[in-house]
Each structure stands twice: as C-alpha cells, then as structure tokens.
mmCIF file of C-alpha atoms in Angstrom:
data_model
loop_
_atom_site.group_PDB
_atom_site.id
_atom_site.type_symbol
_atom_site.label_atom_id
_atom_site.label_comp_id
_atom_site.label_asym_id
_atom_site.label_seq_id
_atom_site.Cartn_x
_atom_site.Cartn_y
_atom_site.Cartn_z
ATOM 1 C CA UNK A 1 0.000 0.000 0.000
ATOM 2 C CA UNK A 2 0.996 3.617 -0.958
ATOM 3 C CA UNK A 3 1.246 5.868 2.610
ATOM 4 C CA UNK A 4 1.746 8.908 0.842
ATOM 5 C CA UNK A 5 -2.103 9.208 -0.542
ATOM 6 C CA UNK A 6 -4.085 11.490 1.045
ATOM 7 C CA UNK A 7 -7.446 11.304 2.393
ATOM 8 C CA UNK A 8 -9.752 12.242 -0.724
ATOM 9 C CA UNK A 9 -14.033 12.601 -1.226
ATOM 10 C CA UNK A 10 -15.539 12.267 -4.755
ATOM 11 C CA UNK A 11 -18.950 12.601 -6.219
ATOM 12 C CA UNK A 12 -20.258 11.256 -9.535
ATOM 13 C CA UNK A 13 -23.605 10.703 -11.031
ATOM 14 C CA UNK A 14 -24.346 6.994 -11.526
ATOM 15 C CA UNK A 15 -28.310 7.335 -12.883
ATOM 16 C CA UNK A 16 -31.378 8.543 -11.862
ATOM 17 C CA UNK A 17 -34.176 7.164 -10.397
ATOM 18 C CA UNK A 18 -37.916 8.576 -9.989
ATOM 19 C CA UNK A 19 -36.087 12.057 -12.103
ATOM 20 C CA UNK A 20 -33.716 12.626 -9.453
ATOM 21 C CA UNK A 21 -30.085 12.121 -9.772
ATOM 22 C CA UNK A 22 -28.201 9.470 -7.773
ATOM 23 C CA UNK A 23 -24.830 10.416 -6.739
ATOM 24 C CA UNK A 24 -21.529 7.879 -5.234
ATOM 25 C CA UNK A 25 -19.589 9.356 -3.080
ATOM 26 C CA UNK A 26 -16.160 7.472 -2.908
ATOM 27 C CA UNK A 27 -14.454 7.955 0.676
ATOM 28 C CA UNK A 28 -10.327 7.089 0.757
ATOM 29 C CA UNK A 29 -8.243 7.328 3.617
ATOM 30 C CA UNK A 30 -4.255 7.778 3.745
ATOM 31 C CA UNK A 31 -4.150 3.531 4.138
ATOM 32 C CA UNK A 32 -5.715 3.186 0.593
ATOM 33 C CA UNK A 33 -9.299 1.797 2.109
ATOM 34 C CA UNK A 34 -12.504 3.010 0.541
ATOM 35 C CA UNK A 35 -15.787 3.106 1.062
ATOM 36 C CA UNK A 36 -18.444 3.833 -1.544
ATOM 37 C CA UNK A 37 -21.915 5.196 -0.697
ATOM 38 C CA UNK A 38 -24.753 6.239 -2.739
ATOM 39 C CA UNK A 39 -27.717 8.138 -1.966
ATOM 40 C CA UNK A 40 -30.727 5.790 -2.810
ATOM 41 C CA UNK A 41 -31.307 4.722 0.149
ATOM 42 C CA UNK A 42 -28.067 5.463 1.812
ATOM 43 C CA UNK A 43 -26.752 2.591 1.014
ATOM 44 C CA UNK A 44 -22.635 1.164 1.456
ATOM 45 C CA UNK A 45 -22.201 -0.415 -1.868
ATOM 46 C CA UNK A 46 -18.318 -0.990 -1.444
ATOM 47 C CA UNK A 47 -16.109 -1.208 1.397
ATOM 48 C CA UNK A 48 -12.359 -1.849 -0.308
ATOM 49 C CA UNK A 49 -9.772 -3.341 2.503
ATOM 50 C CA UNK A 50 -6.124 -4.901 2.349
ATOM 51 C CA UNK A 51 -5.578 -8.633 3.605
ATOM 52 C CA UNK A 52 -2.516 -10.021 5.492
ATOM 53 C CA UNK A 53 -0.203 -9.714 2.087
ATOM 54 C CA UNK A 54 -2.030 -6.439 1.831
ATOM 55 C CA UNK A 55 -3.884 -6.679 -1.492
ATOM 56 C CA UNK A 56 -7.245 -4.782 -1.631
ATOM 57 C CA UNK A 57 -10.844 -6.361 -2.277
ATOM 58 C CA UNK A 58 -14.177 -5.427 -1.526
ATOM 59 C CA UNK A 59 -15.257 -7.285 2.323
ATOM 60 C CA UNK A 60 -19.302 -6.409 1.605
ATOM 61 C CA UNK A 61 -21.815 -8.064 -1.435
ATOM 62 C CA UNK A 62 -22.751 -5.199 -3.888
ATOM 63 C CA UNK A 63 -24.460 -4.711 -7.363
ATOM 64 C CA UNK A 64 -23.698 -3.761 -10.651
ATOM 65 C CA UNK A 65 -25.855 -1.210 -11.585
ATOM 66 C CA UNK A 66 -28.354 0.883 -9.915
ATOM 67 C CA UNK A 67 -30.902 -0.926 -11.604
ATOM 68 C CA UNK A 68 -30.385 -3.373 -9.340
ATOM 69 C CA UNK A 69 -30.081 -1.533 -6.033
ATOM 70 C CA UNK A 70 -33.588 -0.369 -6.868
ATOM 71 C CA UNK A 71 -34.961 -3.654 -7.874
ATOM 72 C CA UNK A 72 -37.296 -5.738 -5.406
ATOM 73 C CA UNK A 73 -34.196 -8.659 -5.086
ATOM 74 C CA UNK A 74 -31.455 -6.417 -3.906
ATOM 75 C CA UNK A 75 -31.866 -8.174 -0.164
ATOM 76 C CA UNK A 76 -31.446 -4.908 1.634
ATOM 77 C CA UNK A 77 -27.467 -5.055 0.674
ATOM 78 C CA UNK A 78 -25.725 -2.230 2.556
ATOM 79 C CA UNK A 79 -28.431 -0.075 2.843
ATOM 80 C CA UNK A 80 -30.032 1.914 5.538
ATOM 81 C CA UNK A 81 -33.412 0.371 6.894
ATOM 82 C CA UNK A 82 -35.809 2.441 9.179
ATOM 83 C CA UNK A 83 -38.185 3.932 10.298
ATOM 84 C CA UNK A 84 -38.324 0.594 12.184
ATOM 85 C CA UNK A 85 -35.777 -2.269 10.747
ATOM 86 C CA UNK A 86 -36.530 -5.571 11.675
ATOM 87 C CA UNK A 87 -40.069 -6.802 12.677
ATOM 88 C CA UNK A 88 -43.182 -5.074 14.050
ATOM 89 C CA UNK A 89 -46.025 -8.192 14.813
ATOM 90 C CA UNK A 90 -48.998 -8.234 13.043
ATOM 91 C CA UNK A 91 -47.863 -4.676 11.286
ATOM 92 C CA UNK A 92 -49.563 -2.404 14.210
ATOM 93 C CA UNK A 93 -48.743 -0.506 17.651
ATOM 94 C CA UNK A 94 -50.355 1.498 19.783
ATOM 95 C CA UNK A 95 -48.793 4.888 20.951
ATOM 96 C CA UNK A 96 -50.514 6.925 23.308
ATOM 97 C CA UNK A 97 -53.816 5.316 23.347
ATOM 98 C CA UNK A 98 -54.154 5.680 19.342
ATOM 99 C CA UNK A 99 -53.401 2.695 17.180
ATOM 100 C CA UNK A 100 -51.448 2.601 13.432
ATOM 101 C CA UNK A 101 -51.387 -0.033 11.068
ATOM 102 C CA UNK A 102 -48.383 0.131 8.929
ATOM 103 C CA UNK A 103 -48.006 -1.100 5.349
ATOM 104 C CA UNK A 104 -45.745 -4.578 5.951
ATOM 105 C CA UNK A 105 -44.619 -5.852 9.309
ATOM 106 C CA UNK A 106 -40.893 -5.797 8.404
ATOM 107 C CA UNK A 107 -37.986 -3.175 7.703
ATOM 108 C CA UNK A 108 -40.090 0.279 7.908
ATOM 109 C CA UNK A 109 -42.640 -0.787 5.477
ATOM 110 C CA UNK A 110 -43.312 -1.903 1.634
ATOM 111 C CA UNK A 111 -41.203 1.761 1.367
ATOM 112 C CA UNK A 112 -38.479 2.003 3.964
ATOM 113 C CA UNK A 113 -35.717 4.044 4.103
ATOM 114 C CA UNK A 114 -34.059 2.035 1.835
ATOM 115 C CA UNK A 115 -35.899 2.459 -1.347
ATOM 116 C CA UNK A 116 -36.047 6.160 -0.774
ATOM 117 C CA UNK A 117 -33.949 9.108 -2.155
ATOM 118 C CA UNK A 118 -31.915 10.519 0.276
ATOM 119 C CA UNK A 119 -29.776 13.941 0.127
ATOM 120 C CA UNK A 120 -25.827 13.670 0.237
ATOM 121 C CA UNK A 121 -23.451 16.045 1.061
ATOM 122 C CA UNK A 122 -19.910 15.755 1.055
ATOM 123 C CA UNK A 123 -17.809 16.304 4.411
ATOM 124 C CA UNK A 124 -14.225 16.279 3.683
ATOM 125 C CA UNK A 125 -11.603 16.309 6.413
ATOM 126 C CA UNK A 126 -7.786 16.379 6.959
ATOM 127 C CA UNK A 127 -7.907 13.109 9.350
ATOM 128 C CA UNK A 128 -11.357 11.343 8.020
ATOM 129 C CA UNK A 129 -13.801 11.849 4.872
ATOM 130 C CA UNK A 130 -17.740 11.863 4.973
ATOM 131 C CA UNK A 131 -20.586 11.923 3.604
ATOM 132 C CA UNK A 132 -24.364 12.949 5.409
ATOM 133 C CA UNK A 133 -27.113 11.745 4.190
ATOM 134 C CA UNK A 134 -30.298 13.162 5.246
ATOM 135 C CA UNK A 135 -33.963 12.316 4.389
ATOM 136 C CA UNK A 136 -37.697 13.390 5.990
ATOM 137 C CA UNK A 137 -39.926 10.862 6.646
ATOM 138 C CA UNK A 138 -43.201 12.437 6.044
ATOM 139 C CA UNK A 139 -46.290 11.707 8.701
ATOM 140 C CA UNK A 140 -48.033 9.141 7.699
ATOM 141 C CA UNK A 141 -45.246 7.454 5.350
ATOM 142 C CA UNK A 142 -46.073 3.577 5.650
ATOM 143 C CA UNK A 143 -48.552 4.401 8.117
ATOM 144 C CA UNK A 144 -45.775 5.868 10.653
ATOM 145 C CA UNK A 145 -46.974 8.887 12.721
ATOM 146 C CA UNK A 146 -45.058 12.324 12.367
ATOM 147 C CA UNK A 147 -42.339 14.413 10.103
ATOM 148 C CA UNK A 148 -38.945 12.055 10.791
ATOM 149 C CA UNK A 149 -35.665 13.957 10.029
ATOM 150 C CA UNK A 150 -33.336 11.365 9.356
ATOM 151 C CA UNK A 151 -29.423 12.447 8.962
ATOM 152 C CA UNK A 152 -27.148 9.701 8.568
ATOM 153 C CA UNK A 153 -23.366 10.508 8.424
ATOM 154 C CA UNK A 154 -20.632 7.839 6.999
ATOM 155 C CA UNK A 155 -16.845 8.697 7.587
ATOM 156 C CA UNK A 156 -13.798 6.961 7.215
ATOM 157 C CA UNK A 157 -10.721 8.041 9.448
ATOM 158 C CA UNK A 158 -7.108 7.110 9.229
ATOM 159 C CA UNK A 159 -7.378 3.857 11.137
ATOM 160 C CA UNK A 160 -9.473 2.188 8.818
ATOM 161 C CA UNK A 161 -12.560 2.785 10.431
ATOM 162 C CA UNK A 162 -16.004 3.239 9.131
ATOM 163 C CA UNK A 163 -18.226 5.245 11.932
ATOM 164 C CA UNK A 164 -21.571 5.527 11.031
ATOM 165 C CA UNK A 165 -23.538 7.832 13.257
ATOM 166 C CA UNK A 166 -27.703 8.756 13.308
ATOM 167 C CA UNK A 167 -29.774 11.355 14.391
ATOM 168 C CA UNK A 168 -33.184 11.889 14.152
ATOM 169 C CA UNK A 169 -36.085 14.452 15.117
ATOM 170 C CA UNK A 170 -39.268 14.316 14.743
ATOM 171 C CA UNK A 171 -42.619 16.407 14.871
ATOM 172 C CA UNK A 172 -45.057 13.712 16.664
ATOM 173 C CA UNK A 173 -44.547 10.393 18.457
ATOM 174 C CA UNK A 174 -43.085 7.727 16.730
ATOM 175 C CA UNK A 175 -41.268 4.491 16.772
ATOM 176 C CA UNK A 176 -37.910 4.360 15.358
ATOM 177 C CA UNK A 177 -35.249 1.766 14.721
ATOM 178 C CA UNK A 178 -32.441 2.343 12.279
ATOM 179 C CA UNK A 179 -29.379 0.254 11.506
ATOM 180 C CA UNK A 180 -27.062 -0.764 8.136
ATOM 181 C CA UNK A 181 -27.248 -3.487 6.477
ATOM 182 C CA UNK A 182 -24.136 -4.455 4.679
ATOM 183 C CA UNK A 183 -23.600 -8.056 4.020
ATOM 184 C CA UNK A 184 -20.076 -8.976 4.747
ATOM 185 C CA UNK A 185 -17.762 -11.573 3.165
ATOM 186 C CA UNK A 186 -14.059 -10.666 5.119
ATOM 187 C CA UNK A 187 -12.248 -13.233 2.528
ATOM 188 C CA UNK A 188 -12.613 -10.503 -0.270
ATOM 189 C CA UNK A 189 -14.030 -13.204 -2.722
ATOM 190 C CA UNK A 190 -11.171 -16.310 -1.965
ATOM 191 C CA UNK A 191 -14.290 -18.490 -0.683
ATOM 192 C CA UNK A 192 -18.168 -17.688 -1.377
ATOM 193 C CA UNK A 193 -19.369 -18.723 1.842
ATOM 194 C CA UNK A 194 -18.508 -17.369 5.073
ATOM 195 C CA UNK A 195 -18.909 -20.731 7.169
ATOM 196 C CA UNK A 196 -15.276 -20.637 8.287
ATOM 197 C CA UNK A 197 -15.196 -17.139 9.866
ATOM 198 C CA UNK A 198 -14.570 -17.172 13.093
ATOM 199 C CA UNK A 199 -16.980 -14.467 14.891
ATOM 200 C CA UNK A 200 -17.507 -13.620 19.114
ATOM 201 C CA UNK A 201 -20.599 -11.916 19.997
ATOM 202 C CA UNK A 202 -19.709 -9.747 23.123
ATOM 203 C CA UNK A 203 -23.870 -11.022 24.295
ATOM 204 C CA UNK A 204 -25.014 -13.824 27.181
ATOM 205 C CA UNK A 205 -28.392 -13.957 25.860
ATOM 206 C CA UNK A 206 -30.506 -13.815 22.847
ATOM 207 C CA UNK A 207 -34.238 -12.754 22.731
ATOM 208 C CA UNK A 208 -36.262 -15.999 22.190
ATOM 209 C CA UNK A 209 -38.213 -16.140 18.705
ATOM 210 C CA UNK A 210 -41.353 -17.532 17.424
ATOM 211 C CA UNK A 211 -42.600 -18.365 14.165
ATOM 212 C CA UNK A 212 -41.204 -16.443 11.233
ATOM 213 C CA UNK A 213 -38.287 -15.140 13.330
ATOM 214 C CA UNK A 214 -40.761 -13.088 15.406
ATOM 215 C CA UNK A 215 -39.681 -12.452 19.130
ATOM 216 C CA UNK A 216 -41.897 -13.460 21.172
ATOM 217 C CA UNK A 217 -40.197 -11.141 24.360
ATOM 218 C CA UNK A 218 -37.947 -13.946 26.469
ATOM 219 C CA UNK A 219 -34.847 -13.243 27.049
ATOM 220 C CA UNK A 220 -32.396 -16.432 27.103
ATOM 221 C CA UNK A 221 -29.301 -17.500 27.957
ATOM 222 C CA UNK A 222 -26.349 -18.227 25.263
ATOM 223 C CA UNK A 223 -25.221 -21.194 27.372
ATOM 224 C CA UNK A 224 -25.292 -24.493 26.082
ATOM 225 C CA UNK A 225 -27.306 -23.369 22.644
ATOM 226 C CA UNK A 226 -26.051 -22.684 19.049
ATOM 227 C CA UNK A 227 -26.295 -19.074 19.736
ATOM 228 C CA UNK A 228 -22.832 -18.698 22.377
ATOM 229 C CA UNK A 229 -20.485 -17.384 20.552
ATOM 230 C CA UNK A 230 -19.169 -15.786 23.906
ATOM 231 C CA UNK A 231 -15.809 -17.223 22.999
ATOM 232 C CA UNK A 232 -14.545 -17.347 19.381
ATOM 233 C CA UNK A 233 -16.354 -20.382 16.833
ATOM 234 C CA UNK A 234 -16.497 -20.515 13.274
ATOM 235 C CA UNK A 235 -20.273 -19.421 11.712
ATOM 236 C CA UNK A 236 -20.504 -23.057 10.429
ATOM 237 C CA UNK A 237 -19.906 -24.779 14.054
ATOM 238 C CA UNK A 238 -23.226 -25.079 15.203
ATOM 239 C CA UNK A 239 -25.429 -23.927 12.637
ATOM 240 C CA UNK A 240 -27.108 -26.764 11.066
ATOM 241 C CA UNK A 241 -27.805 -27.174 14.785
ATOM 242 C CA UNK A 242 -30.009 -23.475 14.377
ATOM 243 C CA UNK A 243 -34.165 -24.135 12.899
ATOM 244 C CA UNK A 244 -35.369 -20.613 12.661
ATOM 245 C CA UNK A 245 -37.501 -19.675 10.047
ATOM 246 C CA UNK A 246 -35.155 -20.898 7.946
ATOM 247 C CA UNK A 247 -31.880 -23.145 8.298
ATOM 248 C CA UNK A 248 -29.061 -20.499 9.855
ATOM 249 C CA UNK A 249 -28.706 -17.980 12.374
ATOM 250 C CA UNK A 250 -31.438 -15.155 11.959
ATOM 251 C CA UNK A 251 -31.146 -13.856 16.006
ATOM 252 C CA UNK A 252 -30.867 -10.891 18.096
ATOM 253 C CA UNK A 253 -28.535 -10.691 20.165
ATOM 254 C CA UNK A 254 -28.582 -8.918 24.182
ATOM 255 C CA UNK A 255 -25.157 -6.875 24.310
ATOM 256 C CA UNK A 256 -23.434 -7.009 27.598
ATOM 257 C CA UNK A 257 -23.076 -3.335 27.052
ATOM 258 C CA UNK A 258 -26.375 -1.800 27.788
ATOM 259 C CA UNK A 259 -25.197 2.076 28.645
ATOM 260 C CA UNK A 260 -25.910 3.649 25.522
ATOM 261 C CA UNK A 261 -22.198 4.454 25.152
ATOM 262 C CA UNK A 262 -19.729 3.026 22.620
ATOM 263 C CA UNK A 263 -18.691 -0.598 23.175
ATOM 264 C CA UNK A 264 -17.040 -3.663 21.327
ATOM 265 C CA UNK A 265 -20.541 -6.149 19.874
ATOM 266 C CA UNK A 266 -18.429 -8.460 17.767
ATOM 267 C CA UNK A 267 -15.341 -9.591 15.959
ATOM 268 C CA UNK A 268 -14.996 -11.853 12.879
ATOM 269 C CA UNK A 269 -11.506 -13.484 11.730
ATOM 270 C CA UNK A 270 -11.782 -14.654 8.266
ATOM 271 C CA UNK A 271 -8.778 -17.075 8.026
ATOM 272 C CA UNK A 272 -8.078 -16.634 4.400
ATOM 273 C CA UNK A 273 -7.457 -13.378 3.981
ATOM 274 C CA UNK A 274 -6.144 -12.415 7.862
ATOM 275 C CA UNK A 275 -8.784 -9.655 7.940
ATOM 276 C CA UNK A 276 -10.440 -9.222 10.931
ATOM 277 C CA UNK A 277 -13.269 -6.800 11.577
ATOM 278 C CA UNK A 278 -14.356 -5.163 15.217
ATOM 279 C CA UNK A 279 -18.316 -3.868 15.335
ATOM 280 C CA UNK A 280 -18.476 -0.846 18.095
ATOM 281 C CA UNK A 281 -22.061 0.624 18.917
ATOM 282 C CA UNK A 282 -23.826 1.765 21.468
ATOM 283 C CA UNK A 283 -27.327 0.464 20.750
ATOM 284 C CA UNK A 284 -28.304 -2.631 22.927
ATOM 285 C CA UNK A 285 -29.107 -5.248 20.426
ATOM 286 C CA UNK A 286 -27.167 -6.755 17.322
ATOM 287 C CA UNK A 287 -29.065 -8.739 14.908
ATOM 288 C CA UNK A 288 -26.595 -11.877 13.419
ATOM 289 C CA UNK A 289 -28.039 -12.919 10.225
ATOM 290 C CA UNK A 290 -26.015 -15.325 7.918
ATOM 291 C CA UNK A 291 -27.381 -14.983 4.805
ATOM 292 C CA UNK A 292 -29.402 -17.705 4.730
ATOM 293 C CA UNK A 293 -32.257 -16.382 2.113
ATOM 294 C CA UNK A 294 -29.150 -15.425 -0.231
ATOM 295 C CA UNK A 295 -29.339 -17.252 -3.762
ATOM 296 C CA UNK A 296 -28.155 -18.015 -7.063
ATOM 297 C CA UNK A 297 -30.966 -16.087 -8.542
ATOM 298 C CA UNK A 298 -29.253 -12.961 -7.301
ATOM 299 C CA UNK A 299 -26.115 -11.871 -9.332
ATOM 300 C CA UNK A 300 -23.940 -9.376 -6.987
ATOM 301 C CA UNK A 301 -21.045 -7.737 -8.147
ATOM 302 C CA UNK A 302 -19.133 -8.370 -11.395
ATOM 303 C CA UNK A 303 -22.254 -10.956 -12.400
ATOM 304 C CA UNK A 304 -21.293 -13.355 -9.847
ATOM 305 C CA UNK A 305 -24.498 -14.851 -8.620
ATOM 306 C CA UNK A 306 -24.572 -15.035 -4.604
ATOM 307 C CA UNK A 307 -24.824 -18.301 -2.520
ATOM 308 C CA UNK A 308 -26.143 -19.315 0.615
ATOM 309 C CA UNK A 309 -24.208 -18.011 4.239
ATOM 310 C CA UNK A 310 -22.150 -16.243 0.969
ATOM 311 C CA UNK A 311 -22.192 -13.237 3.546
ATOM 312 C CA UNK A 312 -23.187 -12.399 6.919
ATOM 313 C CA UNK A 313 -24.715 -9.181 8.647
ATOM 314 C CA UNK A 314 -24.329 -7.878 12.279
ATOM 315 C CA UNK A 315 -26.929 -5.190 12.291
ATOM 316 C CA UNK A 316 -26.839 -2.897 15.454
ATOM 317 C CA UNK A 317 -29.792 -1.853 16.648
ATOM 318 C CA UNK A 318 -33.034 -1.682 19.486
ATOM 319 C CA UNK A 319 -34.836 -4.885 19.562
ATOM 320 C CA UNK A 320 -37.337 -6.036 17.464
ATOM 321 C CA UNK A 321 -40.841 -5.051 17.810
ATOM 322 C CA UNK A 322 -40.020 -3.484 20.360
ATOM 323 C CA UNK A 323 -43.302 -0.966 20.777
ATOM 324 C CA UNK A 324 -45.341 -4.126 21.472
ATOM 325 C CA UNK A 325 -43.154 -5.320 24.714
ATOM 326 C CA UNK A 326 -42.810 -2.830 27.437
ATOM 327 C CA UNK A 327 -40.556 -5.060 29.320
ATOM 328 C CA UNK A 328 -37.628 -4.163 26.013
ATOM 329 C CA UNK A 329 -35.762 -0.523 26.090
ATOM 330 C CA UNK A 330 -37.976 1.997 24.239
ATOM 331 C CA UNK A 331 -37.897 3.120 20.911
ATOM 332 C CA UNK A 332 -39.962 5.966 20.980
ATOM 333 C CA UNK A 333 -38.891 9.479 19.657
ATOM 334 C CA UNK A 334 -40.558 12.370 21.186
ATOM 335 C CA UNK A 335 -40.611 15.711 19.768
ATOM 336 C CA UNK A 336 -38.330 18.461 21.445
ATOM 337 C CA UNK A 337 -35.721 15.150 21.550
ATOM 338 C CA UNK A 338 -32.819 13.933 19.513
ATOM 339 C CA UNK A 339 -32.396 10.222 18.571
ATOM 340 C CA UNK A 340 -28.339 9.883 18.535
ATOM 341 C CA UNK A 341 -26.667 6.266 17.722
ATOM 342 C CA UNK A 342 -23.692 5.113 16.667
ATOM 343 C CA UNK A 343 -21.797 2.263 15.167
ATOM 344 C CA UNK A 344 -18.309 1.639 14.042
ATOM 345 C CA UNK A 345 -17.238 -0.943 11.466
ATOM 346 C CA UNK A 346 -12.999 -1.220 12.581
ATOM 347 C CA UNK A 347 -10.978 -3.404 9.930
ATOM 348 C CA UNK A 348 -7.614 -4.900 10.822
ATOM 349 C CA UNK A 349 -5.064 -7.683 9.723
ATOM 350 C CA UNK A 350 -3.455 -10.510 11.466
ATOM 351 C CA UNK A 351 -0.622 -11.365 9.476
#
C-alpha cells in the first residue's frame, strides 16, 4: 500500500431514479481503504480493505448497476433500513392510546428508508472523509406517525474505520429503529461462503423467537445453545444445529453493554485473507443474520451470482418489535428530543 495518498471525497452521477439524480460518493483514507456510498437509500455499496499480504478487495456483497439496487431482489445489501428495521407483529402498535397499522410488518414498510432518495453532502476532512445523508420521513409514510428527520453521516478516518452515526427528530410520536445493512464476506471473494469465519458476539443472551423469526419477548441465555459465541467459533460450528424460520442464524442478540455508550458487539476473523473486523455501537441489540435467504438467482457484483451463508450481517440496533413489549428498552422518539446512535465498522489484519 501507498502511505503517501491522502485522504480524498468524490462525487459522480451513476443514474437517476424517480427524475432525481443518484450520486456515489467514494471515501479514501491515507491507508488506501474506501468506502463507496450512494444516496438511494443510503446505502454502502463498497467497502475496499487490504488482507494479510495487503492486497485490496471489496469485504461487503454489492451490485452492478443501480438498476439493481432499486430492484425488489437487492436483499437490503448495505443499505439503511428504518423507520423501524426488523419486525413489528402483526404490522400495528399502539402509541398513546391511538393505534397505526403500517403497510408490511418488516424493515419500515413496503417503502423504507431504503428504497427512498436521500440527500448527500460531502464532508471532507484532513484526518477522516464523509458523507451525510439526510432524508424526511413524512407523517403518515407507511402508516408511521409524524415528520422524521433522518441524517445519517458515513466517515472513514485514518485507522481504517467506518463510523456511522444517526440522528433523528421528529414532529409527533413515533417508533424508530435504524441500523445498516451491509452483508459482509471478510475473505474478499477467496471463498463464497462465510462458514469458516470465526466471529464472538460480546452477548449472554438472545431474545427468544417464534414463528417467522418473530420475538416473542424472552430473554435467554447463550449457554449451552447454538447461539454462544461468547468465545470465538467458526459461523458453520453449530449452525445446522439453528431451525429458525429458515436453516441459519437469523437472532438478536442482548449486548453485555447496555449504557448507551460506545462498546465492542463483535469480531470476525476470516482465516483466508487475515482480515479481521471489530463492530463498536452503542445500541443494545445486534441482529446476526447469515445470509441464509441469499441465492443463485441474485447476481452481486461483477455478475457473480450469490450463494447461501455467501455473507453475513451484524446489524446494530433496538430490539425487534419493540413498541409491542414494554418489558424491552424503548424506541420511541418524542418531539423536542434527539435520537443519537452510533456504530463503528474497525478493519484490521493478522498477518
């Protein structure tokens, strides 16, 4: 790797959709890494790392075109879901004693966040790069209560770290869950499954689910179950051992850190390449999915079709349907309040 380039932002035009132009911002730090971003639904559509012999590849499943980000298959890959990501049962709440149905019960809607047009705007910096993405949420937008400003800023610093941080305010009442959802394959394309990764989930328990990968509100303990990955196990271990809705993992995950401030969730080793990632946040869950609904039907980057546990996401966030269970920690934002969150994506090497 060069050390003498510099920290650099770049915009370009890649399409439009619905008449407005779609823009990819291109983030590089002084280490070479990049990260690529575009602003339909603030979506990561490249993060470019070196391995142990320091060649760079992409660690996250992306697309060809934009076409295809805004097609119905794209599997949420790297994009921002909200208002609420993950499940809400039977698609309705009730907040302050009036009820909402919403248009699906999963990922903010038929609509979410990520199938919408967001607004980018380029940060640069001497020590990191950035982009913000912003977007309002109008009241009633998939049957969500009140005006949701959504900002969303991605920046890449000097230690090849991606921080993601979220704010939001709104004008009434409303649930709201946000997280990313890249897909992430840490061998940069030297094995199309992700079964031999070793991960540790920084969690004792795991919220209990029903059918369809519903929680039901239990908490239970790791011990003794598929789901402890207190100390360090490869994805494939235990997982033909896992029956959720479908054959893999598919589970939140309680995270010992419950403060609200910035602590370590996970770490994956991929073997192959040496590349090892750390996940910082300071929300109290962490969804572990391993890509179990990915198929051949799906081509990802370069035309090459995906595979089953091809990738795997760690997806930081509040619980799941959490407005139906009081006993969980409360995802209601208030007017006159600011929802603040953050997450941080850390890539290393062991040679």
């Amino acid at each position: 790797m060069n050390s003498d380039k510099k920290s650099s932002i770049k915009k370009e035009c890649i399409g439009q959709l619905e008449g407005e132009d779609i823009f990819q911002y291109t983030l590089q730090n002084k280490t070479g890494m990049q990260v690529q971003v575009i602003n339909y639904g603030a979506t990561i559509t490249n993060i470019v790392t070196p391995d142990r012999y320091g060649e760079m590849q992409s660690v996250v499943l992306g697309l060809d075109s934009l076409a295809h980000y805004a097609g119905w298959q794209n599997s949420l890959v790297g994009s921002t879901v909200g208002r609420v990501a993950n499940r809400i049962s039977n698609k309705t709440f009730t907040l302050d004693e009036k009820e909402y149905t919403l248009s699906s019960d999963i990922h903010g809607g038929v609509k979410g966040f990520d199938k919408r047009i967001w607004s980018g705007k380029a940060l640069p910096g001497e020590n990191d790069v950035a982009v913000e993405m912003s977007y309002l949420s109008k009241d009633g937008e998939e049957g969500f209560p009140g005006n949701l400003l959504v900002t969303v800023t991605f920046a890449l610093n000097n230690k090849n770290e991606l921080l993601i941080d979220y704010h939001a305010t709104t004008d009434k009442a409303t649930p709201l869950v946000l997280t990313n959802h890249s897909y992430f394959n840490l061998s940069g394309g030297k094995d199309n499954k992700v079964l031999s990764t070793e991960l540790t989930i920084f969690a004792d328990n795991y919220l209990e689910y029903g059918d369809g990968s519903m929680v039901t509100g239990t908490i239970l303990d790791v011990k003794q179950t598929p789901f402890d990955f207190t100390s360090p196990k490869t994805i494939g271990e235990d997982i033909e051992q896992v029956q959720q809705y479908t054959n893999g993992y598919d589970v939140t995950f309680v995270l010992r850190n419950q403060t609200g401030e910035l602590a370590l969730a996970a770490r994956a080793l991929e073997p192959l390449s040496g590349r090892e990632m750390e996940v910082y946040t300071t929300e109290p869950g962490m969804v572990f999915y391993s890509g179990n609904w990915l198929s051949e039907k799906v081509k990802g980057r370069n035309g090459v079709p995906y595979t089953e546990n091809g990738a795997f996401c760690l997806e930081t966030q509040h619980y799941p349907n959490s407005v139906n269970i009081p006993s969980f920690p409360d995802t209601i934002l208030r007017p006159g309040k600011t929802f603040s969150s953050q997450t941080v994506y850390k890539f290393l090497v062991r040679k």
